[in-house]
mmCIF file of C-alpha atoms in Angstrom:
data_model
loop_
_atom_site.group_PDB
_atom_site.id
_atom_site.type_symbol
_atom_site.label_atom_id
_atom_site.label_comp_id
_atom_site.label_asym_id
_atom_site.label_seq_id
_atom_site.Cartn_x
_atom_site.Cartn_y
_atom_site.Cartn_z
ATOM 1 C CA ASP A 220 -54.931 -57.557 53.872
ATOM 2 C CA ALA A 221 -58.468 -57.998 53.030
ATOM 3 C CA LYS A 222 -60.627 -57.008 56.249
ATOM 4 C CA THR A 223 -64.106 -58.376 54.674
ATOM 5 C CA THR A 224 -64.700 -61.827 52.930
ATOM 6 C CA GLN A 225 -67.730 -61.939 50.857
ATOM 7 C CA PRO A 226 -68.871 -64.704 48.403
ATOM 8 C CA PRO A 227 -68.070 -64.061 44.808
ATOM 9 C CA SER A 228 -71.414 -64.324 43.403
ATOM 10 C CA MET A 229 -75.117 -65.522 44.108
ATOM 11 C CA ASP A 230 -78.339 -65.593 42.405
ATOM 12 C CA CYS A 231 -81.690 -64.810 43.855
ATOM 13 C CA ALA A 232 -85.300 -64.976 42.697
ATOM 14 C CA GLU A 233 -87.007 -61.871 42.005
ATOM 15 C CA GLY A 234 -89.599 -61.031 44.816
ATOM 16 C CA ARG A 235 -87.696 -63.278 47.196
ATOM 17 C CA ALA A 236 -85.362 -62.006 49.875
ATOM 18 C CA ALA A 237 -81.648 -61.554 49.233
ATOM 19 C CA ASN A 238 -79.276 -62.394 52.142
ATOM 20 C CA LEU A 239 -75.915 -61.596 51.394
ATOM 21 C CA PRO A 240 -73.221 -62.652 54.095
ATOM 22 C CA CYS A 241 -70.050 -60.893 55.047
ATOM 23 C CA ASN A 242 -67.174 -62.232 57.191
ATOM 24 C CA HIS A 243 -65.239 -59.551 58.912
ATOM 25 C CA SER A 244 -63.556 -61.829 61.901
ATOM 26 C CA THR A 245 -61.087 -59.168 62.730
ATOM 27 C CA ILE A 246 -63.014 -56.120 63.160
ATOM 28 C CA SER A 247 -62.115 -53.877 65.829
ATOM 29 C CA GLY A 248 -64.615 -52.446 68.478
ATOM 30 C CA ASN A 249 -64.511 -49.061 66.631
ATOM 31 C CA GLU A 250 -65.221 -50.156 63.230
ATOM 32 C CA TYR A 251 -68.274 -49.719 61.553
ATOM 33 C CA VAL A 252 -69.669 -52.270 58.477
ATOM 34 C CA TYR A 253 -70.923 -50.389 55.798
ATOM 35 C CA TRP A 254 -72.604 -51.878 52.497
ATOM 36 C CA TYR A 255 -72.656 -50.193 49.109
ATOM 37 C CA ARG A 256 -73.702 -51.485 45.746
ATOM 38 C CA GLN A 257 -72.708 -50.951 42.104
ATOM 39 C CA ILE A 258 -74.979 -51.433 39.410
ATOM 40 C CA HIS A 259 -73.253 -52.156 36.031
ATOM 41 C CA SER A 260 -71.711 -48.764 34.463
ATOM 42 C CA GLN A 261 -72.606 -46.692 37.275
ATOM 43 C CA GLY A 262 -70.644 -45.636 40.381
ATOM 44 C CA PRO A 263 -71.094 -47.193 43.728
ATOM 45 C CA GLN A 264 -74.268 -46.239 45.658
ATOM 46 C CA TYR A 265 -74.529 -46.297 49.528
ATOM 47 C CA ILE A 266 -76.886 -48.847 51.117
ATOM 48 C CA ILE A 267 -76.445 -49.064 54.820
ATOM 49 C CA HIS A 268 -74.076 -49.104 57.757
ATOM 50 C CA GLY A 269 -73.953 -50.183 61.546
ATOM 51 C CA LEU A 270 -71.998 -50.693 64.487
ATOM 52 C CA LYS A 271 -73.597 -53.653 66.576
ATOM 53 C CA ASN A 272 -77.389 -53.237 66.608
ATOM 54 C CA ASN A 273 -79.299 -54.228 63.634
ATOM 55 C CA GLU A 274 -80.376 -51.300 61.287
ATOM 56 C CA THR A 275 -83.158 -50.810 58.608
ATOM 57 C CA ASN A 276 -83.693 -48.301 56.126
ATOM 58 C CA GLU A 277 -85.937 -48.178 52.699
ATOM 59 C CA MET A 278 -83.262 -50.168 50.896
ATOM 60 C CA ALA A 279 -82.362 -52.957 53.418
ATOM 61 C CA SER A 280 -81.679 -54.297 56.669
ATOM 62 C CA LEU A 281 -78.305 -55.106 58.193
ATOM 63 C CA ILE A 282 -77.929 -57.922 60.595
ATOM 64 C CA ILE A 283 -74.544 -58.066 62.825
ATOM 65 C CA THR A 284 -74.038 -60.915 64.820
ATOM 66 C CA GLU A 285 -73.318 -60.697 68.420
ATOM 67 C CA ASP A 286 -69.587 -61.144 68.217
ATOM 68 C CA ARG A 287 -69.558 -58.898 65.355
ATOM 69 C CA LYS A 288 -67.521 -61.314 63.328
ATOM 70 C CA SER A 289 -69.946 -61.450 60.420
ATOM 71 C CA SER A 290 -72.872 -59.544 59.201
ATOM 72 C CA THR A 291 -75.809 -60.310 56.346
ATOM 73 C CA LEU A 292 -77.168 -57.608 54.232
ATOM 74 C CA ILE A 293 -80.969 -58.512 53.481
ATOM 75 C CA LEU A 294 -82.861 -57.258 50.581
ATOM 76 C CA PRO A 295 -86.263 -58.139 51.397
ATOM 77 C CA HIS A 296 -88.198 -58.250 48.199
ATOM 78 C CA ALA A 297 -85.357 -58.529 45.408
ATOM 79 C CA THR A 298 -86.169 -57.089 42.122
ATOM 80 C CA LEU A 299 -84.381 -57.205 38.825
ATOM 81 C CA ARG A 300 -82.907 -53.504 39.411
ATOM 82 C CA ASP A 301 -81.178 -54.868 42.517
ATOM 83 C CA THR A 302 -78.744 -56.828 40.089
ATOM 84 C CA ALA A 303 -75.371 -55.505 41.156
ATOM 85 C CA VAL A 304 -71.959 -55.904 42.836
ATOM 86 C CA TYR A 305 -72.409 -55.721 46.612
ATOM 87 C CA TYR A 306 -69.533 -54.423 48.964
ATOM 88 C CA CYS A 307 -69.278 -55.029 52.332
ATOM 89 C CA ILE A 308 -66.697 -52.506 53.778
ATOM 90 C CA VAL A 309 -65.268 -52.253 57.301
ATOM 91 C CA ARG A 310 -64.416 -48.790 58.415
ATOM 92 C CA VAL A 311 -63.027 -46.918 61.656
ATOM 93 C CA ALA A 312 -65.824 -44.833 62.893
ATOM 94 C CA THR A 313 -63.685 -41.517 63.425
ATOM 95 C CA ASP A 314 -62.373 -42.107 59.711
ATOM 96 C CA SER A 315 -65.902 -41.863 58.425
ATOM 97 C CA TRP A 316 -64.601 -38.620 56.369
ATOM 98 C CA GLY A 317 -61.616 -40.690 54.349
ATOM 99 C CA LYS A 318 -61.313 -43.374 52.163
ATOM 100 C CA LEU A 319 -63.539 -46.499 51.402
ATOM 101 C CA GLN A 320 -61.490 -49.427 50.840
ATOM 102 C CA PHE A 321 -63.548 -51.938 48.446
ATOM 103 C CA GLY A 322 -62.771 -55.611 48.214
ATOM 104 C CA ALA A 323 -64.074 -57.800 45.231
ATOM 105 C CA GLY A 324 -67.549 -57.731 46.385
ATOM 106 C CA THR A 325 -70.517 -60.121 45.515
ATOM 107 C CA GLN A 326 -72.034 -60.260 42.071
ATOM 108 C CA VAL A 327 -75.683 -60.651 42.605
ATOM 109 C CA VAL A 328 -77.986 -61.695 39.708
ATOM 110 C CA VAL A 329 -81.702 -61.436 40.281
ATOM 111 C CA THR A 330 -83.744 -63.565 37.869
ATOM 112 C CA PRO A 331 -87.373 -63.589 36.928
ATOM 113 C CA GLY B 59 -80.860 -32.456 42.462
ATOM 114 C CA ALA B 60 -77.794 -33.062 40.303
ATOM 115 C CA GLY B 61 -75.488 -35.630 41.491
ATOM 116 C CA VAL B 62 -71.868 -35.932 40.767
ATOM 117 C CA SER B 63 -70.756 -35.491 37.021
ATOM 118 C CA GLN B 64 -67.699 -36.417 35.344
ATOM 119 C CA THR B 65 -66.324 -35.741 31.890
ATOM 120 C CA PRO B 66 -65.655 -36.973 29.823
ATOM 121 C CA SER B 67 -67.432 -40.371 30.128
ATOM 122 C CA ASN B 68 -64.892 -41.974 27.569
ATOM 123 C CA LYS B 69 -61.303 -41.022 26.883
ATOM 124 C CA VAL B 70 -59.400 -42.845 24.578
ATOM 125 C CA THR B 71 -55.435 -41.845 24.351
ATOM 126 C CA GLU B 72 -52.210 -43.148 23.232
ATOM 127 C CA LYS B 73 -49.528 -44.165 25.345
ATOM 128 C CA GLY B 74 -47.369 -41.340 26.596
ATOM 129 C CA LYS B 75 -49.749 -38.788 26.142
ATOM 130 C CA TYR B 76 -51.394 -36.445 29.068
ATOM 131 C CA VAL B 77 -54.852 -36.614 30.016
ATOM 132 C CA GLU B 78 -57.254 -34.591 32.348
ATOM 133 C CA LEU B 79 -60.239 -35.958 34.154
ATOM 134 C CA ARG B 80 -62.964 -33.558 35.408
ATOM 135 C CA CYS B 81 -65.265 -34.067 38.322
ATOM 136 C CA ASP B 82 -68.143 -31.979 39.490
ATOM 137 C CA PRO B 83 -69.137 -32.744 42.858
ATOM 138 C CA ILE B 84 -72.696 -32.177 44.209
ATOM 139 C CA SER B 85 -72.922 -28.424 45.052
ATOM 140 C CA GLY B 86 -71.908 -27.696 48.685
ATOM 141 C CA HIS B 87 -70.141 -30.970 49.328
ATOM 142 C CA THR B 88 -66.671 -30.339 50.959
ATOM 143 C CA ALA B 89 -65.289 -33.478 50.478
ATOM 144 C CA LEU B 90 -64.038 -34.868 47.117
ATOM 145 C CA TYR B 91 -62.532 -38.331 46.444
ATOM 146 C CA TRP B 92 -61.028 -39.927 43.341
ATOM 147 C CA TYR B 93 -61.245 -43.901 43.016
ATOM 148 C CA ARG B 94 -59.780 -46.035 39.947
ATOM 149 C CA GLN B 95 -61.496 -49.233 39.068
ATOM 150 C CA SER B 96 -59.864 -52.004 37.106
ATOM 151 C CA LEU B 97 -62.150 -54.625 35.372
ATOM 152 C CA GLY B 98 -63.514 -57.355 37.831
ATOM 153 C CA GLN B 99 -62.177 -55.494 40.915
ATOM 154 C CA GLY B 100 -63.538 -53.056 43.252
ATOM 155 C CA PRO B 101 -62.697 -49.384 43.117
ATOM 156 C CA GLU B 102 -59.272 -48.366 44.722
ATOM 157 C CA PHE B 103 -58.854 -45.122 46.231
ATOM 158 C CA LEU B 104 -56.522 -42.714 45.046
ATOM 159 C CA ILE B 105 -57.061 -39.192 46.689
ATOM 160 C CA TYR B 106 -59.204 -37.349 49.116
ATOM 161 C CA PHE B 107 -59.766 -33.558 49.440
ATOM 162 C CA GLN B 108 -61.256 -31.801 52.030
ATOM 163 C CA GLY B 109 -61.974 -28.139 50.606
ATOM 164 C CA THR B 110 -59.032 -27.255 48.353
ATOM 165 C CA GLY B 111 -56.485 -29.262 50.242
ATOM 166 C CA ALA B 112 -55.599 -32.920 49.854
ATOM 167 C CA ALA B 113 -56.333 -34.679 53.097
ATOM 168 C CA ASP B 114 -54.966 -37.835 52.030
ATOM 169 C CA ASP B 115 -52.950 -38.583 48.622
ATOM 170 C CA SER B 116 -51.631 -41.968 49.836
ATOM 171 C CA GLY B 117 -53.661 -43.708 46.914
ATOM 172 C CA LEU B 118 -51.805 -42.080 43.995
ATOM 173 C CA PRO B 119 -49.714 -44.779 42.489
ATOM 174 C CA ASN B 120 -46.730 -42.452 41.377
ATOM 175 C CA ASP B 121 -45.785 -39.125 40.632
ATOM 176 C CA ARG B 122 -47.480 -39.360 37.211
ATOM 177 C CA PHE B 123 -50.747 -38.812 38.906
ATOM 178 C CA PHE B 124 -51.727 -35.408 39.988
ATOM 179 C CA ALA B 125 -54.930 -33.943 41.147
ATOM 180 C CA VAL B 126 -56.447 -30.402 42.153
ATOM 181 C CA ARG B 127 -59.014 -28.751 43.522
ATOM 182 C CA PRO B 128 -58.359 -24.844 43.596
ATOM 183 C CA GLU B 129 -61.486 -23.651 44.409
ATOM 184 C CA GLY B 130 -62.953 -26.153 46.602
ATOM 185 C CA SER B 131 -65.548 -27.670 44.016
ATOM 186 C CA VAL B 132 -64.661 -28.838 40.679
ATOM 187 C CA SER B 133 -61.440 -31.344 40.673
ATOM 188 C CA THR B 134 -59.169 -32.406 37.900
ATOM 189 C CA LEU B 135 -57.200 -35.750 38.052
ATOM 190 C CA LYS B 136 -54.185 -35.263 35.642
ATOM 191 C CA ILE B 137 -52.266 -38.225 34.247
ATOM 192 C CA GLN B 138 -48.890 -37.663 32.461
ATOM 193 C CA ARG B 139 -47.034 -39.887 30.233
ATOM 194 C CA THR B 140 -49.971 -42.543 30.399
ATOM 195 C CA GLU B 141 -49.285 -46.111 30.179
ATOM 196 C CA ARG B 142 -51.305 -48.968 29.209
ATOM 197 C CA GLY B 143 -51.624 -50.249 32.767
ATOM 198 C CA ASP B 144 -53.356 -46.945 33.721
ATOM 199 C CA SER B 145 -56.649 -48.076 31.577
ATOM 200 C CA ALA B 146 -59.408 -48.306 33.988
ATOM 201 C CA VAL B 147 -62.533 -46.448 35.101
ATOM 202 C CA TYR B 148 -61.890 -43.411 37.240
ATOM 203 C CA LEU B 149 -64.688 -42.604 39.807
ATOM 204 C CA CYS B 150 -65.336 -39.636 41.738
ATOM 205 C CA ALA B 151 -67.303 -39.140 44.958
ATOM 206 C CA SER B 152 -68.263 -36.258 47.108
ATOM 207 C CA ARG B 153 -69.615 -36.029 50.680
ATOM 208 C CA SER B 154 -71.228 -33.273 52.811
ATOM 209 C CA SER B 155 -70.297 -32.367 56.100
ATOM 210 C CA GLY B 156 -73.732 -32.791 57.043
ATOM 211 C CA SER B 157 -73.544 -36.646 56.089
ATOM 212 C CA PRO B 158 -70.046 -38.248 56.912
ATOM 213 C CA ASP B 159 -71.109 -41.588 56.363
ATOM 214 C CA THR B 160 -72.289 -41.340 52.752
ATOM 215 C CA GLN B 161 -70.136 -40.781 49.814
ATOM 216 C CA TYR B 162 -72.111 -40.023 46.435
ATOM 217 C CA PHE B 163 -70.279 -41.286 43.205
ATOM 218 C CA GLY B 164 -70.428 -40.154 39.934
ATOM 219 C CA PRO B 165 -70.702 -42.516 36.613
ATOM 220 C CA GLY B 166 -66.850 -42.597 36.139
ATOM 221 C CA THR B 167 -64.605 -41.811 33.088
ATOM 222 C CA ARG B 168 -63.405 -44.904 31.022
ATOM 223 C CA LEU B 169 -59.762 -44.200 30.285
ATOM 224 C CA THR B 170 -58.293 -46.464 27.703
ATOM 225 C CA VAL B 171 -54.620 -46.069 26.819
ATOM 226 C CA LEU B 172 -53.565 -47.669 23.587
#
């Protein structure tokens, strides 16, 4: 069963913020939310992860709702190079050494 | 530094043939993963090595698929009696013990079975 639900696609204008939603209504207390992205013809790339607090790094920000049933990945100033498939993954904290379970992701297209 | 490398980048074979796909992880990374990605889908886990041993091989679809990592570095994914349904991009990733949350992926090997 899918643990996360993402829209199949979304467009974003270059220079604007891209807000990517993810629903994970069955998330458990010991599960983290991870985001990876995959640019065409490349392997996936780690972006960010969090448990319940909002997180920010040089690539993006992660906003997790208080009930933890959904989250939003924010790319603050989208560029053409941000065009990729973005995957939201829920994962048990103690299983951080194990596999990643990818869904279909969201195809983000950044347009000039 | 050098990332994860995979060879060959493309492999075309005929149904029934044997193929080997190679993965060179980032130097010093103890964990290595194999995934398979079909067109339009997210990567699907196959097997995970911690050092030389397979810690989790639950994703291998059947006994035609086998992977080794004899010295705890390079890994080879072996597929016997290939079938057209094996056509996919095979991705390798590695992870260091000091950064358990991040898997670093290679560019993949595109396998086409005719």
